[in-house]
PDB file of C-alpha atoms in Angstrom:
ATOM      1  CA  UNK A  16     -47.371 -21.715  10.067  1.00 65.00           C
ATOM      2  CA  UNK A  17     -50.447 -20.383   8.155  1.00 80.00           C
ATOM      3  CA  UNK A  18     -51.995 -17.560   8.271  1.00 85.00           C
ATOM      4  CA  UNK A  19     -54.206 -18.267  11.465  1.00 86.00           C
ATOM      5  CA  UNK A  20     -51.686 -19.816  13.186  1.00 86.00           C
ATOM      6  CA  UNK A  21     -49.219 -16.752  13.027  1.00 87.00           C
ATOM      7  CA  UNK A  22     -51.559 -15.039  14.050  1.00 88.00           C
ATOM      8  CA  UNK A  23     -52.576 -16.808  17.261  1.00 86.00           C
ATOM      9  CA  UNK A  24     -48.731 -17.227  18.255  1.00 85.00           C
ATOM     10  CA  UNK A  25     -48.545 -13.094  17.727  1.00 87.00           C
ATOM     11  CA  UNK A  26     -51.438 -12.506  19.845  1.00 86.00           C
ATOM     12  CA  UNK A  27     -50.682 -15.337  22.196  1.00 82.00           C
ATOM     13  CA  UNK A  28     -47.676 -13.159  22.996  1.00 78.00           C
ATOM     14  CA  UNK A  29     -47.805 -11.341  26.244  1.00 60.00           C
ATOM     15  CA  UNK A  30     -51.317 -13.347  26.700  1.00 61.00           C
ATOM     16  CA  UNK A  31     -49.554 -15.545  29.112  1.00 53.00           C
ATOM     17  CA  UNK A  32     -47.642 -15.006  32.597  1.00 42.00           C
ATOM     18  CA  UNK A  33     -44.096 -15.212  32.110  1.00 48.00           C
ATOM     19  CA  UNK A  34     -43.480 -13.853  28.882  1.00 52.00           C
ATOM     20  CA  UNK A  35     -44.121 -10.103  30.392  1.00 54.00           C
ATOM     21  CA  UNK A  36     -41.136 -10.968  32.648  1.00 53.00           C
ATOM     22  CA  UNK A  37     -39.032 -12.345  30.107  1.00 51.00           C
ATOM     23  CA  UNK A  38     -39.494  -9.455  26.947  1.00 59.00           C
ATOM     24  CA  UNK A  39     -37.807  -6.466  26.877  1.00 74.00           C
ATOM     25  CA  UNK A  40     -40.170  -3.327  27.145  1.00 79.00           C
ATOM     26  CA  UNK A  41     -40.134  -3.026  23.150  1.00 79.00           C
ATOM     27  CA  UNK A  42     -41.397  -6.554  22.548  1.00 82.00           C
ATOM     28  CA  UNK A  43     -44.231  -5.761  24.614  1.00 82.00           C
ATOM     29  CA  UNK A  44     -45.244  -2.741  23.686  1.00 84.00           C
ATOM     30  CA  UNK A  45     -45.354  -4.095  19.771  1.00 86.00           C
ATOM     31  CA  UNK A  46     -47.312  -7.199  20.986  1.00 87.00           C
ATOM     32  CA  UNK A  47     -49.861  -4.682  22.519  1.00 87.00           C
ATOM     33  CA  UNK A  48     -49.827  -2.707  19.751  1.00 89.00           C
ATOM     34  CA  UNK A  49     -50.378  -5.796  17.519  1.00 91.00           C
ATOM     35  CA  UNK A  50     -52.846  -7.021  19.418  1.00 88.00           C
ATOM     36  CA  UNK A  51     -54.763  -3.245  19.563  1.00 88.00           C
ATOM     37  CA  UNK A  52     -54.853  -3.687  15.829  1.00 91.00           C
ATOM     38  CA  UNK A  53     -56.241  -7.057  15.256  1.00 91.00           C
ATOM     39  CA  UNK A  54     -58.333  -5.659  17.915  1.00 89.00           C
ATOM     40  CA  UNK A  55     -59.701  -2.966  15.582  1.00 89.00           C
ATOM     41  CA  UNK A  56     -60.347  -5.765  12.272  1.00 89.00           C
ATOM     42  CA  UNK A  57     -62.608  -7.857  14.580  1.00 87.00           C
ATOM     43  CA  UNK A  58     -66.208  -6.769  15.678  1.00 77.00           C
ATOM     44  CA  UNK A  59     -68.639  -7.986  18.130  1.00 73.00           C
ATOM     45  CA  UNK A  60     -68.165 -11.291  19.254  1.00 69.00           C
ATOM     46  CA  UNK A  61     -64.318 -11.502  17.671  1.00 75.00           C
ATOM     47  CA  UNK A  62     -63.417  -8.879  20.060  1.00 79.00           C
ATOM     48  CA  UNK A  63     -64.714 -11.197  22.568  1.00 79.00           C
ATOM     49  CA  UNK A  64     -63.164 -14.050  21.688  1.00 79.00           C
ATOM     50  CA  UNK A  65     -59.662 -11.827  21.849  1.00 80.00           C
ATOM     51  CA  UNK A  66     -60.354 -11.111  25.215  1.00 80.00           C
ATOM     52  CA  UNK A  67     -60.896 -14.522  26.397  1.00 77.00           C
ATOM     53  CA  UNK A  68     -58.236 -15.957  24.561  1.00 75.00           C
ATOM     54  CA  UNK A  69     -55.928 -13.333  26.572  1.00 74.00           C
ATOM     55  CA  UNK A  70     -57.472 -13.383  29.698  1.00 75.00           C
ATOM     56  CA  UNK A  71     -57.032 -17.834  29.213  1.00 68.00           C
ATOM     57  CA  UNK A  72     -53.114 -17.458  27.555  1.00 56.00           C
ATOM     58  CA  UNK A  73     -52.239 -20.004  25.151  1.00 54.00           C
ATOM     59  CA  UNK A  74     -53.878 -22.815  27.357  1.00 56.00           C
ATOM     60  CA  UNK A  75     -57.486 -21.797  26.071  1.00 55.00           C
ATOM     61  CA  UNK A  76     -57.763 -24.202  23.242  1.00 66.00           C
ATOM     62  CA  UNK A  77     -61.441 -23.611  23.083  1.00 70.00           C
ATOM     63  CA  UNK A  78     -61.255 -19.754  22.803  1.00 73.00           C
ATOM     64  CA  UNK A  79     -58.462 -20.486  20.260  1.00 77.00           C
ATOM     65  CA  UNK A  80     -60.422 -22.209  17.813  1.00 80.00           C
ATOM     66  CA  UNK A  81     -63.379 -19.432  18.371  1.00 80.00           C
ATOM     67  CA  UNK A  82     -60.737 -16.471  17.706  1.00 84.00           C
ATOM     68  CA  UNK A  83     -59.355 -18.666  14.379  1.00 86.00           C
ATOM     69  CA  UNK A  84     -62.802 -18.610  13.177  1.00 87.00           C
ATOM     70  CA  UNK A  85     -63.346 -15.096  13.685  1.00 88.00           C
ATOM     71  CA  UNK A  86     -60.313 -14.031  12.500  1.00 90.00           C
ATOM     72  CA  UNK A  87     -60.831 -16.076   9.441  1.00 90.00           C
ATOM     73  CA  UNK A  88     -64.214 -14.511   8.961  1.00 87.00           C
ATOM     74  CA  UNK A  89     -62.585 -10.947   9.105  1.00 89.00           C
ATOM     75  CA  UNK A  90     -60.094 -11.787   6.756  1.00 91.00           C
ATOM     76  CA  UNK A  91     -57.518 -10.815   8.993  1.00 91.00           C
ATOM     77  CA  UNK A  92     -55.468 -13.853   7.880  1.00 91.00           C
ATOM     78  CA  UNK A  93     -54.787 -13.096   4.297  1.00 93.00           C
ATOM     79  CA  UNK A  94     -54.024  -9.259   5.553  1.00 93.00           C
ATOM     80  CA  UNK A  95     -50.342  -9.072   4.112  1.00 94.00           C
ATOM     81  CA  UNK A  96     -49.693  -6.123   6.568  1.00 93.00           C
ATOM     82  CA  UNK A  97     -51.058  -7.639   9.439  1.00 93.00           C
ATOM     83  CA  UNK A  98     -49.382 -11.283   8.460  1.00 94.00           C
ATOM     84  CA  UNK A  99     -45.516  -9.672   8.005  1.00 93.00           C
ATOM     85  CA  UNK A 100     -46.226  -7.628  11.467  1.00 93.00           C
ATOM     86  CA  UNK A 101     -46.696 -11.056  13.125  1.00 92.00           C
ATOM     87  CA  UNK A 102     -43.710 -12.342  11.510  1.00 92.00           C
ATOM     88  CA  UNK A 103     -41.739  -9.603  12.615  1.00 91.00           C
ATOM     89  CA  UNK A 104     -43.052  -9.477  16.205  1.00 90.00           C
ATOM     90  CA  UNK A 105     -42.325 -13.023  16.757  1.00 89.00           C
ATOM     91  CA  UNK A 106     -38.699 -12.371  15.244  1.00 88.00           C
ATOM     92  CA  UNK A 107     -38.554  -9.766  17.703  1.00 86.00           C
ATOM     93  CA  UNK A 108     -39.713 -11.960  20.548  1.00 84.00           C
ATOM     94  CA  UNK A 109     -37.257 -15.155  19.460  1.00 81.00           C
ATOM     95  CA  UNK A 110     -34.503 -12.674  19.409  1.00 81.00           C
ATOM     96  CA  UNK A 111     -35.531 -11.633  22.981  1.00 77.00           C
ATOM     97  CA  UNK A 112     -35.610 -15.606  24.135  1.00 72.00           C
ATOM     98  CA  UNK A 113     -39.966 -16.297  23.682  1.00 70.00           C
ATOM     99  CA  UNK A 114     -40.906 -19.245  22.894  1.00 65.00           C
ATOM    100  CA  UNK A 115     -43.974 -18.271  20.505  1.00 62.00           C
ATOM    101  CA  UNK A 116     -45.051 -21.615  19.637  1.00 60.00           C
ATOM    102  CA  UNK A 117     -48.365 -22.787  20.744  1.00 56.00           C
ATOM    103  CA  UNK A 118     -50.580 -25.750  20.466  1.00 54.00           C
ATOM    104  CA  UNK A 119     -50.016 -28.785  21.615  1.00 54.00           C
ATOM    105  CA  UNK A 120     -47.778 -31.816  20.073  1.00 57.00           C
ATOM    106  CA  UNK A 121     -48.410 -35.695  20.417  1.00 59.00           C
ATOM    107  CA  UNK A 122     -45.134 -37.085  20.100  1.00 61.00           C
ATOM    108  CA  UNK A 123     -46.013 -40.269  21.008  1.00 71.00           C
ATOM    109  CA  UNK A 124     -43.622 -43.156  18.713  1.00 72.00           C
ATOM    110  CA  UNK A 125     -42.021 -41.088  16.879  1.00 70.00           C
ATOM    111  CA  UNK A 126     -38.662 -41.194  16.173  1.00 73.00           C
ATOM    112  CA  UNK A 127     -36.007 -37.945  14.649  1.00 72.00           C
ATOM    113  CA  UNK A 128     -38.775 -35.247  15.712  1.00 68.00           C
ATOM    114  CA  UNK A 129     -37.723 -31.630  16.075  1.00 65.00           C
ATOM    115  CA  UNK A 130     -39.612 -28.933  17.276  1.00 58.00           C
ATOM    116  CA  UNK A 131     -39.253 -25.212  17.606  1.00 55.00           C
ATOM    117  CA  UNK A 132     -38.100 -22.559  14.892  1.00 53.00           C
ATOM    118  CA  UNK A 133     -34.681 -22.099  13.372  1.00 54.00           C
ATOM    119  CA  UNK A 134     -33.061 -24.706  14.141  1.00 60.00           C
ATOM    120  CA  UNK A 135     -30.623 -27.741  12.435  1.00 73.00           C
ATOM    121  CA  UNK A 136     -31.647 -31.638  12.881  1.00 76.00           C
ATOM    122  CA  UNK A 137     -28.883 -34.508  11.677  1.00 79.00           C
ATOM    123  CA  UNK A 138     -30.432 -38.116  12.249  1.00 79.00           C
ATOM    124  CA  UNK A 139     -28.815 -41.348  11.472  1.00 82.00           C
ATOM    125  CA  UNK A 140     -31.344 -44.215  12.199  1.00 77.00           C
ATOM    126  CA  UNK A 141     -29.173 -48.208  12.493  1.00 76.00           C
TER     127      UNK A 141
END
């Protein structure tokens, strides 16, 4: 993931239903907290584009490209404090069961694909 794109997956965290239910009280609170501090780097219309990506979860793809612009603009992706606090949030998370991907995937013909984090893939093709 770059830069943007860990960042989205952090703040995507606890933007969606389900994921309250399924974190422990601790993961929340940090994504909050996260998301209170990105918060803080964006002005204007960033902070509005936060808020509608939250209030639309992960499934606001329009919202999401806004937010990576502004987010870009702030430099908030090449922040090396906010960057390893989105690493460890989503460790956090993973640990706790999330799924923190987001985006969508076109899998369509393709052959030996994995997806998701952390994981081990052995293919033999005949």
């Amino acid at each position: 993931m770059d830069g943007v794109e860990l960042l989205l997956a952090a703040l995507a965290l606890g933007a969606s239903t389900g994921v309250a239910d399924a974190t422990s009280a601790a993961v929340r609170d940090a994504a909050e907290s996260f998301r209170g501090l990105v918060r803080r780097r964006l002005t204007g219309e960033g902070q509005e584009a936060l808020r509608a990506f939250e209030a639309g979860g992960t499934d606001s793809g329009v919202w999401q490209v806004h937010l990576a612009d502004d987010l870009t603009r702030a430099g908030v992706d090449r922040d090396e404090q906010i960057l390893s606090l989105a690493r460890e949030l989503l460790a956090r998370a993973e640990a706790a069961g999330v799924r923190t991907e987001i985006g969508q995937v076109d899998l369509r013909g393709s052959k030996g694909v994995q997806l998701g984090s952390y994981s081990t893939q052995h293919n033999t093709f005949n």
